[in-house]
């Protein structure tokens, strides 16, 4: 155990470490036992943050397992499948993606064909900074993979042409059923499928459309019906691009292209997603050609940008602390504006508080020396875990736990917050 902790914090630390140990498969960490039996991309990044303090050797193995799934295009898929046992059935499994039939997909491992928020370079940097030097050797093979991951986003996903990466599926956002996706998703033809009904048909229809087009970038650019620019994804992309510049220095490579890329993403976030009149960042629907009016927790994640202008930071913190978000929630930060019609305190990404979005906001608050907000988020997250355990998500009013139990990122991020 690393840091100096109080007795109560020590108990929390040990409980979190037990969850990560129990969810370790030998090669990676499942997000939640039973519920999610494979490896998810941004889960692994969050888990890596925690493992770096608890088992740095496993943090490295976790990343190497994930990057085994990387495609020749540079795409780092959002799921790497680890088991085909029927008792671990998860829908959609490899049969939906058919990655083995694609020439750019890796051999010997089955994967999805979507991205997730690219937090990996940021986590790799923190792993190297936290380590005794062992991670430097690991950086050699990892660095080119991270560069390829970012190059894919810049080359194949800058569909709007303004410097941001576009999402082609709600699953790529990490916030699957966020109210922000309701309108662009409603425009997708579900083609009469009946998997689980409702949005699920559209989720599947989006994938089968991409698959039928061979997952080609031209199809995504010209024909795919769901294309949005999301402030959370792009803020994470920006933070990782800054980290990539630092990793380049450590790896003896040229950091300048990454600094230039960061400058471009920083400008594009402000030019394309900042809504001055609302005082927050919003997602842009490229097919409808407009900002999506829903205000969600994703709109605060650009606080991760260290160069965000002071008036923008002020507007964001005012809204974050208002009764629409932290001001009315006993356990901030809810994923959706409490005053929105779409807000639902118990429904997944439509209201509850999550440890991972809290961590992103905590990181952003620290980047701007907003000690009060960082402490508020740290305190709320620790109280949630103390009261309800390492759950998937929590009711923002009474802190009761919802969804999966022994959730890996809730445990891992608590370790990082305590450290
Ligand atoms: C679809 C694993 C993943 C997270 C996502 C979360 C949920 C999957 C699902 O679980 O997504 O990828 O089955 O709903 O929304 O953020 O990475 O924890």
PDB file of C-alpha atoms in Angstrom, residues 1 17 43 100 107 196 207 267 336 377 386 395:
ATOM      1  CA  UNK A   1       0.000   0.000   0.000  1.00  0.00           C
ATOM      2  CA  UNK A  17      -7.962  -3.756  -3.692  1.00  0.00           C
ATOM      3  CA  UNK A  43     -12.793   0.485 -18.171  1.00  0.00           C
ATOM      4  CA  UNK A 100     -12.180 -12.217 -37.612  1.00  0.00           C
ATOM      5  CA  UNK A 107      -5.651 -12.406 -35.510  1.00  0.00           C
ATOM      6  CA  UNK A 196     -34.614  -6.014 -27.009  1.00  0.00           C
ATOM      7  CA  UNK A 207     -23.451  -1.856 -36.109  1.00  0.00           C
ATOM      8  CA  UNK A 267      -9.551  25.246 -30.450  1.00  0.00           C
ATOM      9  CA  UNK A 336     -27.954  14.688 -16.368  1.00  0.00           C
ATOM     10  CA  UNK A 377     -16.207  15.343  -5.754  1.00  0.00           C
ATOM     11  CA  UNK A 386     -18.574   3.840   2.109  1.00  0.00           C
ATOM     12  CA  UNK A 395     -28.776   7.457  -6.799  1.00  0.00           C
TER      13      UNK A 395
END
